[in-house]
Amino acid sequence: DDNGYVTSIDLKDNNLAGQFPVYKGTPDPDPDDREPGYNFITNDGLANLFSLKSLNLADNRLTGTIDSRLLYSLASLTHFDVSGNLFSGEVNALVATSLTYADFSNNQFTSMRRFEKYKGSFQSLRFCDVSNNAIQIDATDLLKNTPPNIDQFFASNNQIHGSLPESLNNLPNLRQFDMSSNSLSGELPEFADSMSSLQELDISNQTNGFTGSISEDLWRFQSLQIFNLAGNKVEGTIPTTIGNMAVLEVFDLSHNLLESSIP
């Protein structure tokens, strides 16, 4: 920027290898922050770029784990993209205090830290993509404290199991929700009226499969364009009210246990 500080790093689509940038540091003799690992005086690495707003390392060959503790000091960081690499270990989607965009997709992550309300980016996060990994976690544990202003959430092609929590009803800004190709199960959730902005809902192709029936109140989602429930164990009939969904473009109920006639 005009003051000589680095505000953006874009190294997308190269052949970069190795691990996430290494830090050098010594313990802070007077730690006063509750975030573990934040209490380090760093001398080198990304954690010293306090004006950094955007970091894009997507589509390279980077490996190893991402120690997010030191990145928490980057108060200006809003965009974090490490998709399309070979990273493993744990995803921490609230990696910085002001984050709005976090993309960890297409890696080899096996776990994901639960969203924690005390983190600064719990309120700011709008976009989160952890799809195409090997994440194993219970869906209720993962989503019970979903950031309240989330706009897009993608977690398809993982090994997430269990049922979806009722807390998803409290996400009025949610437009896209994709947890397809996991191991979700349980009664098909009745998404509440508070999700009035929802445009795309994809919970298709679950190894275990959702059960129950499709709610007659589905028509209340007047913004819904894509509804994909294929590859589950849903029973009953197709609601006649789908004819009232004016902007619906894709309605996929294939490979279920539905009966009766087509409305």
Coordinates of N, CA and C in Angstrom, one line a residue, residues 1 10 22 27 32-33 40 49 55 65 111 131 137 149 189 214 221 223-224 239 259-260:
D1 N 0.8 -1.2 0.0 CA 0.0 0.0 0.0 C 0.9 1.2 0.0
D10 N -0.8 -13.1 -3.9 CA -1.5 -14.0 -4.8 C -0.5 -14.9 -5.6
V22 N 7.1 -21.0 7.0 CA 7.6 -21.3 8.3 C 7.8 -20.0 9.1
P27 N 8.8 -17.1 22.7 CA 7.7 -16.9 23.5 C 7.6 -15.5 24.1
D32 N -1.1 -12.3 27.1 CA -2.4 -11.9 27.7 C -3.6 -12.2 26.8
D33 N -3.3 -13.1 25.8 CA -4.4 -13.5 24.9 C -4.7 -15.0 25.1
F40 N 3.3 -15.3 20.7 CA 4.7 -15.4 20.2 C 5.1 -14.1 19.6
L49 N 3.2 -10.0 8.7 CA 2.6 -9.0 7.7 C 1.3 -8.5 8.2
L55 N -4.7 -13.5 1.1 CA -3.7 -14.5 0.9 C -4.2 -15.6 0.0
T65 N 0.7 -29.6 7.4 CA -0.4 -29.0 8.1 C -0.3 -27.5 8.2
S111 N -9.8 -33.5 9.6 CA -10.6 -33.0 10.7 C -10.9 -31.5 10.5
S131 N -15.0 -28.5 1.0 CA -15.4 -29.6 0.1 C -14.2 -30.4 -0.4
I137 N -16.2 -35.9 11.0 CA -16.7 -35.2 12.2 C -18.2 -35.4 12.2
N149 N -23.7 -15.1 10.2 CA -23.9 -14.3 8.9 C -23.3 -15.1 7.7
P189 N -34.4 -32.9 7.7 CA -34.7 -31.7 8.5 C -35.7 -30.8 7.8
I214 N -40.7 -35.4 2.7 CA -40.5 -34.0 2.3 C -41.7 -33.1 2.8
F221 N -39.9 -21.6 0.6 CA -38.6 -21.2 0.1 C -38.7 -20.6 -1.3
S223 N -37.1 -18.4 -2.7 CA -35.8 -18.0 -3.4 C -35.1 -19.3 -3.9
L224 N -35.6 -20.5 -3.6 CA -34.9 -21.7 -3.9 C -34.9 -22.0 -5.4
P239 N -44.5 -33.3 -2.6 CA -45.5 -32.3 -2.3 C -46.1 -31.6 -3.5
E259 N -43.3 -42.6 -3.4 CA -44.4 -43.3 -3.9 C -45.4 -42.4 -4.5
S260 N -46.5 -43.0 -5.0 CA -47.7 -42.3 -5.5 C -47.4 -41.6 -6.8

